[in-house]
CSV table of C-alpha atoms in Angstrom, one decimal:
chain,number,residue,atom,x,y,z
A,1169,MET,CA,-7.6,-10.8,-2.1
A,1170,ILE,CA,-6.1,-7.8,-2.8
A,1171,ALA,CA,-7.5,-4.7,-3.9
A,1172,ASP,CA,-5.8,-1.0,-5.2
A,1173,PHE,CA,-8.4,2.3,-5.8
A,1174,HIS,CA,-8.4,5.5,-5.4
A,1175,VAL,CA,-10.3,8.0,-3.3
A,1176,GLU,CA,-10.5,11.2,-3.8
A,1177,SER,CA,-10.6,12.3,-0.4
A,1178,ALA,CA,-9.2,16.6,1.1
A,1179,CYS,CA,-7.8,15.1,4.6
A,1180,LEU,CA,-4.4,16.3,4.7
A,1181,ARG,CA,-4.6,17.9,1.4
A,1182,ARG,CA,-1.4,19.7,2.6
A,1183,ALA,CA,0.8,16.9,2.6
A,1184,ASP,CA,1.1,17.4,-1.3
A,1185,GLU,CA,2.8,20.7,-0.2
A,1186,THR,CA,4.6,20.2,2.8
A,1187,ALA,CA,6.0,16.5,2.5
A,1188,ARG,CA,7.6,14.4,0.0
A,1189,ASP,CA,5.4,11.1,1.5
A,1190,VAL,CA,2.7,10.3,3.5
A,1191,SER,CA,0.9,7.3,4.7
A,1192,ILE,CA,-1.6,6.3,6.4
A,1193,GLN,CA,-0.7,2.8,7.8
A,1194,ARG,CA,-4.5,2.0,10.0
A,1195,LEU,CA,-7.9,3.4,9.3
A,1196,HIS,CA,-10.8,2.7,11.8
A,1197,ALA,CA,-14.5,4.2,11.5
A,1198,ARG,CA,-15.6,6.1,14.6
A,1199,GLU,CA,-18.8,6.8,14.8
A,1200,GLN,CA,-18.2,10.2,12.8
A,1201,ARG,CA,-14.9,10.2,12.9
A,1202,CYS,CA,-12.3,7.8,11.8
A,1203,ARG,CA,-8.6,7.3,13.6
A,1204,LEU,CA,-5.4,7.6,11.2
A,1205,ASP,CA,-2.1,5.8,11.7
A,1206,VAL,CA,-0.4,8.6,9.7
A,1207,TRP,CA,3.4,8.4,9.0
A,1208,VAL,CA,5.0,12.0,7.5
A,1209,ASP,CA,8.0,11.6,5.9
A,1210,GLU,CA,9.7,15.0,7.1
A,1211,SER,CA,12.7,15.4,9.9
A,1212,ASP,CA,11.2,18.4,11.3
A,1213,ARG,CA,8.5,17.6,14.4
A,1214,LEU,CA,7.3,21.1,13.4
A,1215,GLU,CA,6.8,20.8,9.3
A,1216,ALA,CA,5.4,17.7,10.7
A,1217,GLU,CA,2.3,18.6,12.6
A,1218,ALA,CA,1.6,21.3,9.9
A,1219,VAL,CA,0.6,18.3,7.7
A,1220,VAL,CA,-1.6,16.6,9.8
A,1221,SER,CA,-3.9,20.1,10.3
A,1222,GLY,CA,-6.9,21.1,8.2
A,1223,ASP,CA,-10.6,21.7,8.8
A,1224,ASP,CA,-11.3,18.0,8.5
A,1225,VAL,CA,-8.5,16.9,11.6
A,1226,ARG,CA,-10.0,17.1,15.0
A,1227,GLU,CA,-6.8,16.0,17.0
A,1228,ALA,CA,-3.5,15.0,16.0
A,1229,THR,CA,-1.1,13.1,18.4
A,1230,HIS,CA,2.2,12.9,17.9
A,1231,VAL,CA,3.5,9.4,19.0
A,1232,GLY,CA,7.4,9.3,17.9
A,1233,ALA,CA,10.0,9.7,15.4
A,1234,GLU,CA,11.7,7.1,13.2
A,1235,ALA,CA,13.2,6.6,10.1
A,1236,GLY,CA,13.8,11.0,8.8
A,1237,GLY,CA,9.5,11.1,9.7
A,1238,HIS,CA,7.0,11.1,12.3
A,1239,TRP,CA,4.5,8.9,12.8
A,1240,PHE,CA,1.0,10.7,14.7
A,1241,VAL,CA,-2.5,9.1,15.7
A,1242,VAL,CA,-5.4,11.9,14.3
A,1243,GLU,CA,-8.6,12.1,14.6
A,1244,ALA,CA,-10.6,13.2,11.1
A,1245,THR,CA,-14.3,13.8,10.0
A,1246,ASP,CA,-12.8,13.8,6.5
A,1247,SER,CA,-16.2,12.5,4.2
A,1248,ALA,CA,-14.5,10.0,2.0
A,1249,LEU,CA,-12.1,8.2,4.9
A,1250,LEU,CA,-14.9,7.7,7.2
A,1251,PRO,CA,-17.0,5.7,4.5
A,1252,VAL,CA,-14.2,4.1,3.8
A,1253,GLY,CA,-13.5,3.1,7.6
A,1254,ARG,CA,-16.5,2.0,7.9
A,1255,ALA,CA,-17.6,-0.6,4.5
A,1256,LEU,CA,-14.2,-2.4,5.7
A,1257,SER,CA,-15.1,-2.8,9.4
A,1258,SER,CA,-19.0,-4.2,7.6
A,1259,VAL,CA,-17.2,-6.9,5.0
A,1260,ASP,CA,-13.9,-7.7,7.6
A,1261,GLY,CA,-11.5,-5.8,5.2
A,1262,MET,CA,-8.5,-4.2,5.4
A,1263,LEU,CA,-6.5,-1.1,5.0
A,1264,VAL,CA,-2.7,-2.7,3.9
A,1265,HIS,CA,-2.1,1.3,3.2
A,1266,ALA,CA,-3.0,3.8,1.8
A,1267,ASP,CA,-0.3,7.2,0.4
A,1268,ARG,CA,-1.4,10.8,-0.5
A,1269,THR,CA,-1.1,11.5,-4.1
A,1270,ASP,CA,-2.4,14.4,-6.2
A,1271,GLU,CA,-5.7,12.4,-7.2
A,1272,GLY,CA,-6.1,11.6,-3.4
A,1273,TRP,CA,-5.5,8.6,-1.8
A,1274,ALA,CA,-3.7,5.9,-3.3
A,1275,VAL,CA,-5.7,2.9,-0.9
A,1276,ARG,CA,-4.5,-0.9,-1.0
A,1277,ALA,CA,-6.8,-3.3,1.2
A,1278,ARG,CA,-7.2,-7.0,1.6
A,1279,PHE,CA,-10.4,-8.7,1.9
A,1280,ALA,CA,-11.4,-12.2,2.3
A,1281,ASP,CA,-12.6,-12.7,-1.2
A,1282,ARG,CA,-14.4,-11.1,-4.3
A,1283,SER,CA,-17.2,-11.1,-2.4
A,1284,ALA,CA,-16.1,-8.8,-0.3
A,1285,VAL,CA,-14.2,-6.7,-2.6
A,1286,LEU,CA,-17.9,-6.2,-3.9
A,1287,SER,CA,-19.5,-5.5,-1.2
A,1288,PHE,CA,-17.2,-3.0,0.3
A,1289,ARG,CA,-17.5,-1.1,-2.6
A,1290,GLU,CA,-21.4,-0.8,-3.1
A,1291,ASP,CA,-21.2,0.6,1.1
A,1292,ILE,CA,-19.0,3.1,-0.3
A,1293,VAL,CA,-20.5,4.2,-3.4
A,1294,ALA,CA,-24.0,4.7,-1.9
A,1295,ASP,CA,-22.0,6.8,0.6
A,1296,GLY,CA,-21.6,9.1,-2.3
A,1297,VAL,CA,-17.8,8.8,-2.6
A,1298,THR,CA,-16.2,8.5,-5.8
A,1299,VAL,CA,-13.8,5.5,-5.9
A,1300,ASP,CA,-11.5,4.3,-9.0
A,1301,PHE,CA,-10.7,0.7,-8.6
A,1302,ARG,CA,-6.9,0.3,-10.7
A,1303,SER,CA,-6.5,-3.9,-9.5
A,1304,VAL,CA,-8.2,-6.6,-7.9
A,1305,LEU,CA,-5.4,-9.6,-7.2
A,1306,ALA,CA,-6.7,-13.4,-6.7
A,1307,ASP,CA,-4.8,-15.4,-4.0
A,1308,ASP,CA,-2.5,-17.0,-7.0
A,1309,ASP,CA,-1.2,-13.7,-8.0
A,1310,GLU,CA,-1.5,-11.5,-4.5
A,1311,PRO,CA,1.8,-9.7,-3.8
A,1312,SER,CA,3.8,-11.9,-1.2
A,1313,ALA,CA,5.8,-10.4,1.7
A,1314,ASP,CA,8.5,-10.7,0.3
A,1315,PHE,CA,8.9,-6.9,-1.7
A,1316,GLY,CA,5.5,-7.3,-3.6
A,1317,VAL,CA,6.5,-10.1,-5.8
A,1318,THR,CA,3.8,-12.3,-6.9
A,1319,ALA,CA,4.2,-16.5,-5.8
A,1320,PRO,CA,4.8,-17.1,-9.3
A,1321,GLN,CA,7.7,-14.4,-9.8
A,1322,ARG,CA,9.0,-15.2,-6.8
A,1323,GLU,CA,9.5,-19.1,-7.6
A,1324,VAL,CA,11.4,-18.2,-11.2
A,1325,LEU,CA,13.3,-15.7,-9.1
A,1326,LEU,CA,14.7,-18.4,-6.8
A,1327,LEU,CA,14.8,-20.5,-9.4
A,1328,ALA,CA,17.1,-18.7,-11.5
A,1329,ALA,CA,19.3,-17.5,-8.6
A,1330,GLU,CA,19.7,-21.4,-7.4
A,1331,SER,CA,20.3,-22.7,-11.7
A,1332,GLY,CA,22.8,-20.0,-12.3
A,1333,TYR,CA,20.5,-18.3,-13.9
A,1334,PHE,CA,22.1,-15.2,-13.7
A,1335,ALA,CA,26.0,-16.0,-12.9
A,1336,VAL,CA,28.5,-14.3,-15.5
A,1337,PRO,CA,29.0,-16.8,-17.5
A,1338,ARG,CA,25.3,-18.2,-17.3
A,1339,ASP,CA,25.1,-21.4,-16.2
A,1340,ALA,CA,21.4,-22.3,-17.4
A,1341,SER,CA,19.2,-20.5,-19.8
A,1342,LEU,CA,15.5,-19.4,-20.5
A,1343,SER,CA,14.1,-22.1,-22.0
A,1344,ASP,CA,15.9,-24.3,-19.3
A,1345,LEU,CA,13.8,-22.4,-16.2
A,1346,ALA,CA,10.8,-22.7,-18.4
A,1347,ALA,CA,11.4,-26.5,-18.8
A,1348,ARG,CA,11.6,-26.7,-15.3
A,1349,LEU,CA,8.5,-24.6,-14.2
A,1350,ASP,CA,6.6,-26.9,-17.3
A,1351,ILE,CA,5.3,-23.6,-18.5
A,1352,SER,CA,6.5,-21.5,-22.0
A,1353,SER,CA,10.0,-19.4,-22.6
A,1354,GLN,CA,7.5,-16.5,-22.8
A,1355,ALA,CA,5.8,-16.8,-19.4
A,1356,ALA,CA,8.8,-17.3,-17.6
A,1357,SER,CA,10.5,-14.5,-19.3
A,1358,GLU,CA,7.4,-12.0,-18.3
A,1359,ARG,CA,7.4,-12.9,-14.5
A,1360,LEU,CA,11.4,-12.8,-14.3
A,1361,ARG,CA,10.9,-9.2,-15.9
A,1362,ARG,CA,7.9,-8.7,-14.0
A,1363,GLY,CA,9.4,-9.7,-10.7
A,1364,THR,CA,12.7,-8.1,-11.2
A,1365,GLY,CA,10.8,-4.6,-12.0
A,1366,THR,CA,9.1,-4.7,-8.8
A,1367,LEU,CA,12.2,-5.8,-6.5
A,1368,VAL,CA,14.1,-2.9,-7.5
A,1369,ALA,CA,10.8,-0.5,-7.5
A,1370,ASN,CA,10.4,-1.8,-3.8
A,1371,THR,CA,13.6,-2.1,-2.6
A,1372,LEU,CA,16.3,0.7,-5.1
A,1373,ALA,CA,13.8,2.7,-6.1
A,1374,SER,CA,11.6,3.1,-3.0
A,1375,PRO,CA,11.2,5.3,-0.9
A,1376,HIS,CA,12.3,4.2,2.6
A,1377,ARG,CA,9.3,4.2,4.6
A,1378,PRO,CA,8.7,2.3,8.0
A,1379,VAL,CA,5.9,0.3,8.6
A,1380,VAL,CA,3.7,0.1,11.7
A,1381,GLY,CA,5.7,-1.7,14.9
A,1382,SER,CA,8.6,-1.2,13.1
A,1383,ARG,CA,12.1,-0.4,15.3
A,1384,HIS,CA,14.6,0.0,13.2
A,1385,PRO,CA,15.3,1.7,9.8
């Protein structure tokens, strides 16, 4: 399962003023510190290093430049991210990514099942962390690796492409797609529109940010 939630945290708050885009790609709790793999959207190394500094940061190691930004390994004592790391470890959860926002950190994490999500939430609330869950997606609705579209959205998008729905003039209608998928025309339309919107948001409209382990921008 995939859960999206916001955590109030002052960690790397200077990111709001210095860089357009700051992302945590990995988070591990280590006793009284947490280890973060951070990517900063800033071509100037000195400016990027200014982002990963602050009262909660104990150590920041520059590990390389990539795609107009810089990678850092950060050791921090943040009072919110540390419990999140501990709770993820305790339920065998996994951080997908966390992005810095005005509200704190917008976090996406993966869990084995709903009970793991509930246990995770109980653990961090017990630690006094303010958390705002925005969505919890079941397996069937879980975003795939295909630019974030869900499995049903991917199915209708591929069918539309294969059957000529996007051709000019069209070789297939919305009702044709719905009949092939054995769903209503309204359901087909919603999946098609949402899937298209997600593709645009995660490709053409998305700020370029590499993922951990990527070598090519």
